XYZ file of C-alpha atoms in Angstrom:
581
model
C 31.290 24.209 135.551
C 33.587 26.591 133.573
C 36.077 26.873 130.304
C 37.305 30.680 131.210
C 38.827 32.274 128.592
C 42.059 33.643 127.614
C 42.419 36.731 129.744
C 41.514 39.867 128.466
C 43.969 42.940 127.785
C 45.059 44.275 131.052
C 44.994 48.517 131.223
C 47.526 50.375 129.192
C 48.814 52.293 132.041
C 48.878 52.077 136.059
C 47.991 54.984 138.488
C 51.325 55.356 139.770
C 53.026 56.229 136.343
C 49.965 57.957 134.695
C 50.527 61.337 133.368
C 47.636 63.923 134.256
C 44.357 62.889 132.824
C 43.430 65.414 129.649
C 40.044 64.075 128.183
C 36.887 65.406 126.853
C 34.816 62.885 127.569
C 34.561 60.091 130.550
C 33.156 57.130 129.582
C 32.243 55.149 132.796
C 32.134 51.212 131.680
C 33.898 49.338 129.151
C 31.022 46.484 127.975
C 29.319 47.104 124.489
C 28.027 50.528 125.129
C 30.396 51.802 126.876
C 33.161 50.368 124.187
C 30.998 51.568 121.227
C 30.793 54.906 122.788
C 34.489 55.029 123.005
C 35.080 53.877 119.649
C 32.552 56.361 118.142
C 33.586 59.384 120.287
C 37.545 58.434 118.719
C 36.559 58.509 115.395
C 35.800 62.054 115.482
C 38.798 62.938 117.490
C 37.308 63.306 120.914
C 39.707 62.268 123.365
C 38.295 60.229 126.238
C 38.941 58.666 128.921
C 36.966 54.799 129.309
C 37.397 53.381 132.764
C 36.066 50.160 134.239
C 36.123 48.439 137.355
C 36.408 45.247 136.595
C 40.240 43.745 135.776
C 39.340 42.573 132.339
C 36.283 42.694 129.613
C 33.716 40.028 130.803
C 33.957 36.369 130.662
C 29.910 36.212 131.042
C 28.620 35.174 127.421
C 25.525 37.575 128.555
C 24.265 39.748 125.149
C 23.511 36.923 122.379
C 22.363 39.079 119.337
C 23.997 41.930 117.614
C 21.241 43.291 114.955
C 21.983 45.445 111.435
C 21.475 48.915 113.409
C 24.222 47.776 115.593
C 26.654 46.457 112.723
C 25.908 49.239 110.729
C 26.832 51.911 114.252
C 30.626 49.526 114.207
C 30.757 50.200 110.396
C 30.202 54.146 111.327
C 33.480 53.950 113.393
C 35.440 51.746 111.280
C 35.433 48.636 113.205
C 32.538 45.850 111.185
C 34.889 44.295 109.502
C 36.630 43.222 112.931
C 33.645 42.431 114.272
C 32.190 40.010 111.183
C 34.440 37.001 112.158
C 33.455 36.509 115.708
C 29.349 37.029 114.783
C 27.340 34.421 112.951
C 25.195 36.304 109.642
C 21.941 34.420 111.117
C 18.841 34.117 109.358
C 16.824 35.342 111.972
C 14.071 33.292 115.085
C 12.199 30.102 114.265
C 9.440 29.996 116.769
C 7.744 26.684 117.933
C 4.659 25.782 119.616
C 2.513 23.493 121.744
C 4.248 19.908 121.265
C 7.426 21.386 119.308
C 5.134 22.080 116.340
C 6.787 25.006 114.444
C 4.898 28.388 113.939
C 6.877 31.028 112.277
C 10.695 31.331 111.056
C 11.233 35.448 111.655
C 14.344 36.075 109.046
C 14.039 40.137 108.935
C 15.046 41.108 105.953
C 18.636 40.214 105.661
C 20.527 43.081 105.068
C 17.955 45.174 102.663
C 17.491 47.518 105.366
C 20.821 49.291 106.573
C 23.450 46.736 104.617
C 24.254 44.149 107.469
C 22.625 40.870 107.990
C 19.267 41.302 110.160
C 20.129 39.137 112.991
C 23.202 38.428 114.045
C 24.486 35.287 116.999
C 28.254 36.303 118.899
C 28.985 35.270 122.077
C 29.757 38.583 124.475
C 33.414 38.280 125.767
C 34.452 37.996 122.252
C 32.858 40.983 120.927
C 34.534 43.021 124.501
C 37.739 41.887 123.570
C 37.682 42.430 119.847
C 36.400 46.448 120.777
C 39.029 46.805 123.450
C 41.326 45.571 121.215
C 40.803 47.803 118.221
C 40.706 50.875 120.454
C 44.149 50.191 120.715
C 44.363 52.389 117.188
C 42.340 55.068 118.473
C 45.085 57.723 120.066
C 42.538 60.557 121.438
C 41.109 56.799 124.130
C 42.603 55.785 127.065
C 41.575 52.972 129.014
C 41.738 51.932 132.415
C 40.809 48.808 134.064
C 40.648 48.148 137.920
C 39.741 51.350 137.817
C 35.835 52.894 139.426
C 33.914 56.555 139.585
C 34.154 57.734 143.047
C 32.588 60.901 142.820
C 30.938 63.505 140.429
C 30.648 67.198 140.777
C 28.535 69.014 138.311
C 29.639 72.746 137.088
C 27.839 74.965 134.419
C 30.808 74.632 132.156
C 32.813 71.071 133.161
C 32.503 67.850 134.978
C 34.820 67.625 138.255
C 35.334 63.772 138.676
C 37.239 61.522 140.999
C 38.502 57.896 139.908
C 41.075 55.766 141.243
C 42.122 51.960 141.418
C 39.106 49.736 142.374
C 40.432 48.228 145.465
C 41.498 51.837 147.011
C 44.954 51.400 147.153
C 46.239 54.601 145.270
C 44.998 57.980 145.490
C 41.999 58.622 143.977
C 42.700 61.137 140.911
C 40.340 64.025 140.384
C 40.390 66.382 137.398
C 37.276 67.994 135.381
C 36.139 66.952 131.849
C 33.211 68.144 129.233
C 31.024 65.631 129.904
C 30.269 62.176 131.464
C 28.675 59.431 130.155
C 27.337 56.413 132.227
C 27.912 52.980 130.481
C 27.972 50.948 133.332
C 25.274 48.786 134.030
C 22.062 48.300 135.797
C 23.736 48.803 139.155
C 25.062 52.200 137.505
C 27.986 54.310 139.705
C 26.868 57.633 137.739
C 23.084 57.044 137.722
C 23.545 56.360 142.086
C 25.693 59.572 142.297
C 22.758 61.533 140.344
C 20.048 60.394 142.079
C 18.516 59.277 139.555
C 15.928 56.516 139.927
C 14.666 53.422 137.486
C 10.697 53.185 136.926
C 9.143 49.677 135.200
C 9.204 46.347 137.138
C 10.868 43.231 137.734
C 9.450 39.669 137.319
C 9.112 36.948 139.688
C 9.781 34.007 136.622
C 13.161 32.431 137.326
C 15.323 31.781 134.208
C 18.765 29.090 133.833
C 20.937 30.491 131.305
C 23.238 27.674 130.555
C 26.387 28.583 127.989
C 28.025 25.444 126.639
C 30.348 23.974 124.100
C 30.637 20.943 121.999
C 26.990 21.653 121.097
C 26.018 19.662 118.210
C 23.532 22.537 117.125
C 24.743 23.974 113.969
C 21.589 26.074 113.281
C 22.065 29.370 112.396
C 19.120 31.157 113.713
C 17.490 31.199 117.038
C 14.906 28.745 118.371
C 12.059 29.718 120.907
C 10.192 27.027 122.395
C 7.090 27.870 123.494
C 5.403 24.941 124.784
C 4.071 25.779 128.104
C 5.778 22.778 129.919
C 8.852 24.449 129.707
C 9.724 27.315 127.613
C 12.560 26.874 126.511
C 15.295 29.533 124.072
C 18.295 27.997 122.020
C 20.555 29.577 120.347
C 23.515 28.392 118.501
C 27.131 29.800 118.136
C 30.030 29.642 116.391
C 32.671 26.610 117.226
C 29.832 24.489 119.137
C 28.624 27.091 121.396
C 25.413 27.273 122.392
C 22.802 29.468 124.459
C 20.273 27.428 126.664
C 17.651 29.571 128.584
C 15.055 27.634 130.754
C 11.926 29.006 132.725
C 12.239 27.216 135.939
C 9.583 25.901 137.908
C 8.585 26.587 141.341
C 11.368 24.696 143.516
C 13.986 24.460 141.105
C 15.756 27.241 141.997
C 16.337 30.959 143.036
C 17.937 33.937 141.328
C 21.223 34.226 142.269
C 22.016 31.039 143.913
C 24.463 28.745 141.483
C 22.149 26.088 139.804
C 24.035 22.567 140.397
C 25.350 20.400 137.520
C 22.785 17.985 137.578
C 19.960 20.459 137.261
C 21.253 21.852 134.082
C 22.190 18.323 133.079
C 18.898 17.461 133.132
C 16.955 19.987 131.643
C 19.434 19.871 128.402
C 18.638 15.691 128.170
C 15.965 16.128 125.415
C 18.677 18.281 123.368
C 21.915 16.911 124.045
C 24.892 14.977 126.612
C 27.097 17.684 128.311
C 29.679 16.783 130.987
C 30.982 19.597 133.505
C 33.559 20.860 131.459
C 31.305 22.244 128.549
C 29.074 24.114 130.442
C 30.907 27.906 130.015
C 28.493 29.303 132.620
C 25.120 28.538 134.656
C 23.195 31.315 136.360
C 19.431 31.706 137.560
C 18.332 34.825 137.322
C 14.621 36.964 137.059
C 14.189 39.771 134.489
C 13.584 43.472 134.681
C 11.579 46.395 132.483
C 12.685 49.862 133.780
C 13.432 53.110 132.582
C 15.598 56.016 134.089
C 13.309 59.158 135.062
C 15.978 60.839 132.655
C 18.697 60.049 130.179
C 20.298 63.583 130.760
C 21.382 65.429 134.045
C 22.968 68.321 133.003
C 26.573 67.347 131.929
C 25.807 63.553 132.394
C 23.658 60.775 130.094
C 22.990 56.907 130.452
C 23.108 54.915 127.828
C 22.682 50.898 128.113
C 21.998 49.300 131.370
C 22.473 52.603 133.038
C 19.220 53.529 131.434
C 17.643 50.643 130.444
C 16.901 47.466 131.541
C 14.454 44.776 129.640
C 13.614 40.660 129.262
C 15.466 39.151 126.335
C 12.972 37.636 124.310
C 13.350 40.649 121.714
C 17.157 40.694 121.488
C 17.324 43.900 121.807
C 18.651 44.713 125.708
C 22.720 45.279 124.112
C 21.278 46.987 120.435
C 19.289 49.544 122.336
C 22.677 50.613 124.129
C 24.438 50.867 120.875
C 21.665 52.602 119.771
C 22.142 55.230 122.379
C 25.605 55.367 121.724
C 24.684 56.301 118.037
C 22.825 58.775 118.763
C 24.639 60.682 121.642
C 28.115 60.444 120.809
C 27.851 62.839 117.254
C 25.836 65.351 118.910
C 28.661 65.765 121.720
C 31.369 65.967 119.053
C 29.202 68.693 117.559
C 29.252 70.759 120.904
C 32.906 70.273 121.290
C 33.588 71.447 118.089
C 31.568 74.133 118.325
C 28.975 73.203 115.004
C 25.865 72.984 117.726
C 24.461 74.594 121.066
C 23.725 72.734 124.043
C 20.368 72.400 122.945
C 21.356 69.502 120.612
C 22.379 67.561 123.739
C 18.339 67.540 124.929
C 17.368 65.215 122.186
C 18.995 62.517 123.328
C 16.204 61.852 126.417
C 13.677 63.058 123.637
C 14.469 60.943 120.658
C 15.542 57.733 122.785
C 13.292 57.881 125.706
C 10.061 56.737 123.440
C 11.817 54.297 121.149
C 13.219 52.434 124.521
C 10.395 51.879 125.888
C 8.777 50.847 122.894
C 11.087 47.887 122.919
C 10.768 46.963 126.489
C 7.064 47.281 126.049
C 7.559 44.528 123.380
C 9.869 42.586 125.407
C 7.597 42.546 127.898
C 4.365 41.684 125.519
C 6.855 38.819 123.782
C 7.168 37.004 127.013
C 4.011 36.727 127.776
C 2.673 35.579 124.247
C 5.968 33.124 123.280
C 6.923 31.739 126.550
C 3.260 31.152 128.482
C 2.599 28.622 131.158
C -1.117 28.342 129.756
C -1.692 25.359 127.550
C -5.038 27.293 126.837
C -3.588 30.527 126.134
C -0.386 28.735 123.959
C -3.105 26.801 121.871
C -4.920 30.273 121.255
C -1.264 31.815 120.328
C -0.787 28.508 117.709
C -3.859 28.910 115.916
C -3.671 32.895 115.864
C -0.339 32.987 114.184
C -1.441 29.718 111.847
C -4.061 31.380 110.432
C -2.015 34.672 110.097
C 0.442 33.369 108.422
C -2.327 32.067 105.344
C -2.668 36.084 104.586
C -0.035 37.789 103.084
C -0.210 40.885 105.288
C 0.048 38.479 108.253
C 2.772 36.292 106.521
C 5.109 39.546 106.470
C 4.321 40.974 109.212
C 5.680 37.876 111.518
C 8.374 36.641 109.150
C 9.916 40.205 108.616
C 9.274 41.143 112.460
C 7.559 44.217 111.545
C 6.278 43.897 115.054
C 9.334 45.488 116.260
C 8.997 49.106 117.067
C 9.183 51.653 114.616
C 12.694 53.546 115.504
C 11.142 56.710 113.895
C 11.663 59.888 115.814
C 9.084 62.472 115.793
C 10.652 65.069 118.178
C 13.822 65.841 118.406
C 16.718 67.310 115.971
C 14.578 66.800 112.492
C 12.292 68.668 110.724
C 8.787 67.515 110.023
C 7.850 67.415 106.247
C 4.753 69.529 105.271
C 4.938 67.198 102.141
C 3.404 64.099 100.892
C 1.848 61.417 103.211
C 4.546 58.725 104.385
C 7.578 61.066 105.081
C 10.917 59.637 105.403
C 12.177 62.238 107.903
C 12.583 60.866 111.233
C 13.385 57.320 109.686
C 17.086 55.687 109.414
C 18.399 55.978 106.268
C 18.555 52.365 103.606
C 21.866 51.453 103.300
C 21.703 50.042 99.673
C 24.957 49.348 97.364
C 25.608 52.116 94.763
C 28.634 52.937 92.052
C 30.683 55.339 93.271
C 33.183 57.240 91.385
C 35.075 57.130 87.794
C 36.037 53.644 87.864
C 32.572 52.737 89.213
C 32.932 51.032 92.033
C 30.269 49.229 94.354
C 29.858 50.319 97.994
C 27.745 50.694 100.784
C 26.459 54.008 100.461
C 27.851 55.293 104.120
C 31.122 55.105 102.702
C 30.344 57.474 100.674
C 28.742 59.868 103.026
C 31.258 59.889 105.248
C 31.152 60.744 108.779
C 29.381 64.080 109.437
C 26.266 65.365 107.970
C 25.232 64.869 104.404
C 22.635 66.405 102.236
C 21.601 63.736 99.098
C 19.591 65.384 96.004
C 17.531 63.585 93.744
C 17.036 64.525 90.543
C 17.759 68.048 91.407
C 19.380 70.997 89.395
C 22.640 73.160 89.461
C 20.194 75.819 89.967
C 18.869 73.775 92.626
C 22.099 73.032 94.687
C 23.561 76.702 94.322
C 20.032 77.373 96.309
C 21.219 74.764 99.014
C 24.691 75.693 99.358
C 23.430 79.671 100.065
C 20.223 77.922 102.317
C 22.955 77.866 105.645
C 22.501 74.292 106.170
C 24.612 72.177 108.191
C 28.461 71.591 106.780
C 28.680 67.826 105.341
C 28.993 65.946 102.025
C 26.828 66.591 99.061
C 25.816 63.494 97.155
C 23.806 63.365 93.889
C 21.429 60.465 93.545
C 21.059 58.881 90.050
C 18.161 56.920 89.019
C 17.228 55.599 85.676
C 20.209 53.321 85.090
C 22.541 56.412 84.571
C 26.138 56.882 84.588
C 27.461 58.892 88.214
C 29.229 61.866 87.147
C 30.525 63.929 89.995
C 30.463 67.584 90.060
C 32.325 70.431 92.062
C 31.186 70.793 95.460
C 29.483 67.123 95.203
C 29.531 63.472 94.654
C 27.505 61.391 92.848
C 26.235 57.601 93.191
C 24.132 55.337 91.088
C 22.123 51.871 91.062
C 23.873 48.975 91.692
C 21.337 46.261 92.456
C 17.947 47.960 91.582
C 17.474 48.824 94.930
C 18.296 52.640 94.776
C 15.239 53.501 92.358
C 12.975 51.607 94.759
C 14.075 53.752 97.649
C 14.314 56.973 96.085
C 12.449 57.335 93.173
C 9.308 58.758 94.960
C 11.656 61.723 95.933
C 12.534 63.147 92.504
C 12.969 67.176 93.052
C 13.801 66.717 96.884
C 16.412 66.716 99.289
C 17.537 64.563 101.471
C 19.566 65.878 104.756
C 20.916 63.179 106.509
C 22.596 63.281 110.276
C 25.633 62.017 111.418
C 24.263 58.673 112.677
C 22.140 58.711 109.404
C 19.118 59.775 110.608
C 16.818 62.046 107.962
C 16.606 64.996 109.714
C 14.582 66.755 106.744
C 13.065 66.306 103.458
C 12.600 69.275 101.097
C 12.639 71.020 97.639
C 15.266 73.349 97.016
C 13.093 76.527 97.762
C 12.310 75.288 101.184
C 16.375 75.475 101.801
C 15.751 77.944 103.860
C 13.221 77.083 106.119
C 14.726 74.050 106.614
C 17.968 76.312 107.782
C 16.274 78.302 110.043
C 14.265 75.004 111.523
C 17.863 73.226 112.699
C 19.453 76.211 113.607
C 18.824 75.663 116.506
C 20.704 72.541 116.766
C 23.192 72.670 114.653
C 24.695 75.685 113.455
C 24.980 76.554 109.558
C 28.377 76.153 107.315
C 30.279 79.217 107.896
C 32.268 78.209 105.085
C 32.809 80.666 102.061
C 31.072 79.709 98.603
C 33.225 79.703 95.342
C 31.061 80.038 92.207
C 31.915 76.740 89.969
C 31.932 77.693 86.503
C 30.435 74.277 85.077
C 27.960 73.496 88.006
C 26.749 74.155 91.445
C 28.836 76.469 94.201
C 31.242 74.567 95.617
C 31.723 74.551 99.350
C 35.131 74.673 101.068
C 34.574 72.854 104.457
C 36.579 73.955 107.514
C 37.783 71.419 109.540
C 37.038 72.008 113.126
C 38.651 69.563 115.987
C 37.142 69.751 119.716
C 37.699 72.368 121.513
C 40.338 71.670 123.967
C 38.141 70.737 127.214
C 38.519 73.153 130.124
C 41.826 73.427 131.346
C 42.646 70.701 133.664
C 43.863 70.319 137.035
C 44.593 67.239 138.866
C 44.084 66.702 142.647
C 44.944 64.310 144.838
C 43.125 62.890 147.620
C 42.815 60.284 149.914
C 38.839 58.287 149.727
């Protein structure tokens, strides 16, 4: 029961010929995480090293969903617009009750949030291949396949590591880097050598996950079927693939063992004729909600898998590792350049460690509501969400899944506002469309902040900006919001951007006299006027150190900053041993 794919791109270089290692980073798994990490670490210059164990990318079609956060974390490293022709720009879940009846159609809110589409179908080994393959223009990432973490040694100041061939039959190559980073899956290599254990639980339910082709579904949003006979999850592809997921019941089958043909035959009857050959892949398997103790062991993080594990009925198990991904990999290129302290590296556990298990608290809590045995209990669910869906409040809060958890960190590298109730510091950024430059042009507005920090002002004086640029605060662009339908007129020292769709006065026209500063992975780390420069300074100093840069007086507007530009620090100087395991 299989139509395996074309094979994946084999490793650029064997053992036997490979020069000594020199990398920064080791990034220990090459699925999404561990590929977005690689990408995003490379597009500030870090050089790393990405190994995996397995020959090729994966032919398992097992992540279904990429969401905007995630599109919009590709777009950060240059690689969306790859990505776009192997997803489907989906409208969302359309949820169905007792007898088929249907409930709710959850659409997000297409891409007003961060400028992607909300909800996105791709099958898995496509989006592998396409990020292995675009790493291929990334010179500072090397990547092996066949190729496994044997052993970690932690120092105060490197990372002494020992990888070799996955079968053992070459020496096993050890050399130190900066840090490590764990990418590898719920049976993790680097979260076994750090002793690090997994706290939640696992569920007894036994799921068939059926992947076929020829699928006459051509639905672009996912269906969950909750009628307690058999809940039931479809969820169409491009080219005629489809996602079947079936609860089993008792007798039917056991995780792990290979369901036969005519099981999965017959539980796809009501929805469509397969034969052998258009089933992709079959597996029974239960689910899992645990957390790592910790995301952060000195020189070493987990991110994915490796961290993480949670049931699928949110989407979210692959867009919480890209997540982490986002939100490590900028703070480490900080270190190695030498623009932050160590300290910076601690809010990773902090900032992701609630979010996380917000979402596996909702995967969890999804489960139980959308795919219940109980005929009672589903009949309860039915008329709850009927009736909720006659009020508006109720009507957007299921169709815009404002049930998912708030992403909002309240700890961590930001700076709380002393301000006006409803603060946007701690909150992603909107991603809105703007005109940008002389010939006014219309963009998403992180291609205009570029890739490091930014600081936006809104409706803010030269006065006002000569106060920032003195304040010490982090190095980065400075962008000029314009609201009332204005022409953007850039300035020395900054840009400027305008309305393009009406959206920019919705989103920042409560924050006349403030600015914004905005993190790497866009992120507000702080909202403030320009006299509380300063104390917003001193606040992040701690995490990221100020622009050392020297201020030329502009003669017709605001200082103008000259930024340095800083690559990583040349990890430790490396040595390469050679051992027998």
């Amino acid at each position: 029961m299989s139509n395996p794919q074309p094979p994946h791109p084999e490793p650029r270089r064997r053992f036997a010929s490979a020069a000594p290692v020199q990398a920064d980073v080791l990034v220990v798994g090459a699925g999404p995480t561990g590929l977005t990490a690689a990408h995003l670490l490379g597009s500030y210059g870090i050089r790393v090293l990405l190994v995996e164990r397995n020959p090729t990318t994966s032919n398992d079609a097992k992540a279904i969903s990429l969401d905007d956060e995630s599109l919009r974390t590709l777009q950060s490293a240059g690689i969306d617009g790859a990505v776009y022709p192997i997803i489907v720009p989906g409208t969302g879940t359309k949820y169905f009750g007792v007898g088929g009846r249907p409930l709710v159609h959850a659409r997000g809110l297409g891409d007003q949030r961060f400028g992607h589409p909300f909800k996105n179908p791709f099958a898995q080994p496509d989006l592998e291949r396409v990020l292995v393959e675009e790493l291929r223009g990334r010179p500072d990432v090397e990547t092996r396949f066949r190729t496994r973490l044997f052993s970690l040694e932690q120092h105060s100041d490197r990372v002494r590591v020992g990888v070799g061939p996955s079968d053992g039959t070459e020496p096993v190559e050890h050399f130190d880097v900066s840090y490590v980073l764990g990418c590898d899956g719920g049976r993790s290599t680097v979260r076994e050598l750090l002793s690090i254990p997994m706290r939640g639980r696992s569920f007894p339910d036994v799921w068939l996950v059926a992947d076929t082709v020829g699928d006459p579904h051509d639905e672009r949003y996912g269906m969950h079927m909750g009628d307690p006979s058999r809940p039931t999850v479809i969820v169409p592809g491009r080219d005629g693939r489809c996602r079947y997921e079936f609860l089993l019941h008792p007798g039917e089958g056991l995780p792990g063992d290979p369901p036969s043909f005519e099981l999965v035959r017959d539980l796809l009857r009501p929805y469509r004729e397969i034969t052998p050959d258009q089933v992709e892949r079959a597996v029974s398997y239960t689910f899992h909600a645990l957390l790592a103790d910790r995301l952060r062991d000195g020189r070493c993080f987990l991110l994915g898998d490796a961290a993480h594990m949670m049931p699928p009925f949110a989407g979210q198990g692959l867009n919480s590792g890209v997540r982490d991904a986002a939100n490590l990999c900028w703070k480490l290129a900080d270190v190695l350049a030498g623009r932050s302290g160590d300290t910076l590296l601690d809010t990773y556990d902090t900032e992701r460690r609630p979010h996380a298990q917000a979402v596996i608290d909702l995967s969890v809590r999804l489960g139980r509501i959308v795919m219940t045995t109980s005929r009672s209990r589903a009949r309860l669910r039915d008329l709850l969400v009927r009736i909720a869906m006659h009020t508006p409040q109720g009507h957007r809060y299921l169709t815009e899944m404002r049930y998912r958890p708030n992403s909002r960190v309240r700890s961590g590298a930001v700076v709380p506002f002393d301000g006006k109730k409803g603060s946007p510091v701690g909150r992603f950024l909107p991603q809105p469309r703007v005109l940008h430059g002389p010939q006014l042009q219309v963009t998403r507005l992180d291609n205009v902040l570029g890739r490091g920090w930014s600081l936006l002002g809104v409706g803010l004086t030269d006065a006002d900006w000569n106060a920032a640029a003195h304040a010490g605060l982090p190095a980065g662009k400075r962008v000029s919001v314009v609201l009332d339908d204005r022409y953007p007129r850039d300035r020395p020292g900054r840009t400027a951007v305008a309305d393009a769709d009406g959206r920019l006065q919705g989103l920042f026209g409560g924050l006349t006299g403030h600015f914004l500063l905005v993190r790497p992975d866009r992120l507000i780390a702080a909202v403030f006027p320009a006299d509380q420069a300063e104390r917003v300074s001193r606040s992040l100093r701690r995490f990221a150190a100020p622009a050392r840069d020297v201020s030329l007086a502009a003669s017709d507007g605001p200082a103008e900053t000259i930024h340095e530009v800083v690559r990583p620090r040349p990890a430790h100087t490396l040595t390469q041993s050679v051992s027998k395991t």
